[in-house]
Tab-separated table of C-alpha atoms in Angstrom:
chain	number	residue	atom	x	y	z
A	26	MET	CA	-35.319	25.796	3.888
A	27	HIS	CA	-33.221	27.201	6.889
A	28	MET	CA	-36.318	28.234	8.796
A	29	PHE	CA	-37.716	24.767	8.555
A	30	ALA	CA	-34.538	23.228	9.865
A	31	ASP	CA	-34.596	26.102	12.785
A	32	ALA	CA	-38.032	24.705	13.614
A	33	MET	CA	-37.146	21.222	13.676
A	34	ASP	CA	-33.945	22.083	15.608
A	35	GLY	CA	-36.525	23.543	18.309
A	36	LEU	CA	-38.671	20.724	18.220
A	37	MET	CA	-36.215	18.037	18.894
A	38	GLN	CA	-34.688	20.083	21.846
A	39	ASP	CA	-38.191	19.360	23.323
A	40	ALA	CA	-37.700	15.414	22.558
A	41	THR	CA	-34.169	15.612	24.164
A	42	ARG	CA	-35.556	17.558	26.691
A	43	GLN	CA	-38.090	14.695	27.614
A	44	LEU	CA	-35.374	12.609	27.663
A	45	GLY	CA	-33.936	14.710	30.075
A	46	GLN	CA	-36.563	14.671	32.338
A	47	VAL	CA	-36.860	10.793	31.724
A	48	ARG	CA	-32.898	10.403	32.682
A	49	ARG	CA	-33.623	12.907	36.180
A	50	ARG	CA	-36.557	10.939	36.732
A	51	ALA	CA	-34.889	7.579	36.964
A	52	ARG	CA	-32.565	8.772	38.677
A	53	GLY	CA	-34.913	10.053	41.617
A	54	TRP	CA	-36.724	6.525	41.164
A	55	LEU	CA	-32.990	4.464	41.928
A	56	ALA	CA	-31.956	6.665	44.981
A	57	LEU	CA	-35.989	6.176	46.319
A	58	ILE	CA	-35.473	2.409	45.986
A	59	HIS	CA	-32.151	2.394	47.540
A	60	VAL	CA	-33.183	4.655	50.432
A	61	LEU	CA	-36.525	2.158	50.671
A	62	ARG	CA	-34.404	-0.945	50.495
A	63	PHE	CA	-32.222	0.482	53.211
A	64	ILE	CA	-35.189	1.075	55.408
A	65	ALA	CA	-36.509	-2.098	55.122
A	66	ALA	CA	-33.275	-3.655	56.235
A	67	MET	CA	-32.731	-1.379	58.792
A	68	VAL	CA	-35.991	-2.393	60.217
A	69	LEU	CA	-35.053	-6.146	59.606
A	70	VAL	CA	-31.572	-5.759	61.562
A	71	VAL	CA	-33.357	-3.892	64.507
A	72	LEU	CA	-36.093	-6.385	64.738
A	73	LEU	CA	-33.163	-9.255	64.957
A	74	LEU	CA	-30.706	-7.535	66.939
A	75	GLY	CA	-33.592	-6.831	69.514
A	76	VAL	CA	-34.695	-10.565	69.717
A	77	LEU	CA	-30.876	-11.352	70.163
A	78	ASP	CA	-30.321	-9.361	72.891
A	79	TRP	CA	-33.730	-10.278	74.590
A	80	ALA	CA	-32.736	-13.910	74.464
A	81	LEU	CA	-29.224	-13.535	75.438
A	82	ASN	CA	-29.254	-10.560	77.683
A	83	LEU	CA	-26.273	-9.195	76.038
A	84	PRO	CA	-23.385	-6.879	78.086
A	85	GLY	CA	-23.524	-3.093	77.690
A	86	TRP	CA	-20.375	-3.136	75.816
A	87	LEU	CA	-21.258	-5.869	73.302
A	88	ARG	CA	-24.356	-3.666	72.777
A	89	LEU	CA	-22.155	-0.948	72.089
A	90	VAL	CA	-19.901	-2.641	70.153
A	91	ILE	CA	-22.887	-3.964	67.740
A	92	GLY	CA	-24.548	-0.735	67.486
A	93	LEU	CA	-21.228	0.846	66.297
A	94	LEU	CA	-20.593	-1.890	63.943
A	95	VAL	CA	-24.586	-1.501	62.303
A	96	VAL	CA	-23.846	2.127	62.297
A	97	ALA	CA	-20.716	2.100	60.321
A	98	GLU	CA	-22.252	-0.580	58.034
A	99	CYS	CA	-25.177	1.836	57.196
A	100	VAL	CA	-23.018	4.472	56.498
A	101	TYR	CA	-20.773	2.344	53.942
A	102	TRP	CA	-23.944	1.011	52.414
A	103	LEU	CA	-25.592	4.462	52.144
A	104	TRP	CA	-22.702	5.786	50.603
A	105	THR	CA	-22.049	3.241	48.312
A	106	ARG	CA	-25.445	2.754	47.138
A	107	LEU	CA	-26.876	6.236	47.123
A	108	SER	CA	-23.321	7.677	45.520
A	109	GLY	CA	-24.062	5.171	42.628
A	110	ALA	CA	-27.509	6.150	42.528
A	111	LEU	CA	-26.859	9.573	42.294
A	112	ARG	CA	-24.458	9.416	39.613
A	113	PHE	CA	-26.759	7.328	37.196
A	114	ASN	CA	-26.573	9.135	33.807
A	115	PRO	CA	-27.362	7.469	30.519
A	116	SER	CA	-26.620	9.333	27.605
A	117	LEU	CA	-30.119	10.447	25.726
A	118	SER	CA	-29.177	8.404	22.846
A	119	GLU	CA	-29.393	5.191	25.352
A	120	LEU	CA	-32.646	6.621	26.743
A	121	ALA	CA	-33.794	7.284	23.032
A	122	LEU	CA	-32.772	3.576	21.708
A	123	ARG	CA	-34.303	2.055	24.911
A	124	ALA	CA	-37.712	4.121	23.568
A	125	GLU	CA	-36.987	2.598	20.014
A	126	ARG	CA	-36.908	-0.772	22.187
A	127	MET	CA	-40.664	0.015	23.424
A	128	TYR	CA	-41.812	1.797	21.087
A	129	PRO	CA	-41.291	-0.295	17.497
A	130	GLU	CA	-42.699	2.683	15.340
A	131	LEU	CA	-39.568	5.233	16.785
A	132	THR	CA	-36.946	2.038	15.772
A	133	GLY	CA	-34.235	3.657	13.448
A	134	VAL	CA	-35.478	7.271	13.865
A	135	LEU	CA	-35.399	8.535	17.712
A	136	ALA	CA	-31.716	7.990	18.983
A	137	SER	CA	-30.595	8.634	15.143
A	138	SER	CA	-32.383	12.298	15.223
A	139	VAL	CA	-31.035	12.647	18.921
A	140	GLU	CA	-27.677	12.096	17.505
A	141	PHE	CA	-27.823	14.198	14.784
A	142	SER	CA	-29.593	17.033	16.810
A	143	ALA	CA	-26.724	17.121	19.215
A	144	GLY	CA	-24.176	16.884	16.271
A	145	THR	CA	-26.019	20.054	14.364
A	146	ALA	CA	-26.042	22.136	17.889
A	147	SER	CA	-22.098	21.388	17.960
A	148	SER	CA	-21.178	22.137	14.898
A	149	GLN	CA	-23.818	25.048	14.075
A	150	GLY	CA	-21.184	27.177	12.830
A	151	ASP	CA	-19.389	24.485	10.155
A	152	ALA	CA	-20.801	24.846	6.840
A	153	GLU	CA	-22.586	21.503	6.465
A	154	PRO	CA	-23.092	20.363	2.656
A	155	GLY	CA	-26.866	21.086	1.660
A	156	HIS	CA	-27.915	17.465	1.216
A	157	ALA	CA	-26.135	16.145	4.266
A	158	ARG	CA	-28.333	19.260	6.168
A	159	ALA	CA	-31.492	17.922	4.074
A	160	LEU	CA	-31.457	14.654	4.985
A	161	THR	CA	-30.907	15.773	8.775
A	162	ASP	CA	-33.893	18.020	8.907
A	163	LEU	CA	-35.724	15.390	7.290
A	164	ALA	CA	-34.585	12.599	10.480
A	165	LEU	CA	-35.409	14.800	12.566
A	166	ALA	CA	-38.925	15.955	11.318
A	167	ARG	CA	-39.880	12.050	11.356
A	168	ALA	CA	-38.700	11.764	14.776
A	169	ARG	CA	-40.457	14.348	15.983
A	170	GLY	CA	-43.617	13.468	14.320
A	171	LEU	CA	-43.428	10.049	15.311
A	172	ALA	CA	-42.249	11.249	19.087
A	173	ASP	CA	-44.923	13.312	19.799
A	174	ALA	CA	-47.244	10.638	19.352
A	175	VAL	CA	-45.784	8.232	22.286
A	176	ASP	CA	-45.515	9.048	25.817
A	177	LEU	CA	-41.572	9.324	26.677
A	178	SER	CA	-42.106	9.067	30.436
A	179	LYS	CA	-43.094	5.262	30.230
A	180	LEU	CA	-39.693	4.650	29.622
A	181	ILE	CA	-39.938	4.407	33.580
A	182	ASP	CA	-41.448	1.967	35.563
A	183	PRO	CA	-42.228	2.444	39.028
A	184	THR	CA	-43.628	-0.685	39.793
A	185	THR	CA	-40.282	-1.825	41.659
A	186	ALA	CA	-40.142	1.738	44.073
A	187	MET	CA	-43.877	0.708	44.798
A	188	LYS	CA	-43.189	-2.777	46.031
A	189	GLN	CA	-40.212	-1.842	47.680
A	190	LEU	CA	-42.351	0.821	49.731
A	191	ALA	CA	-44.793	-1.722	50.087
A	192	VAL	CA	-41.959	-4.097	51.868
A	193	ALA	CA	-40.543	-1.224	54.085
């Protein structure tokens, strides 16, 4: 029974590794979306300022002030948006719950198994009652069998980033 449990822990580590990859990929896509929005906004701002300067023939000092204000706003915008995107770090349980919503056959199995897996990894030295360990092993085995049948990378929908790229 103990060898079975070790094999299931290894298999659940694979599922949690996949969820971790999904989390990293989502963070990258989110950062990319913000960068693409920034580029699209900057193209628009440069065009509008160019037309404004052409129409009003602004003096040099006013162009400088406007340029400095635009640069300051760019730095602020990038700092707030990109730092938030790079700090994006949902828990593996949250990702597992999202997978359960997307794949109904995983409902009630994947998130609890991720929690069980994290719990068994943190309490390996503790003596766990035989029945509790057997139930944990059974839940992990069921989750792994179901998780193999689905593609967890589909949790990320890159269409928003692609639309932003098309706009930029």
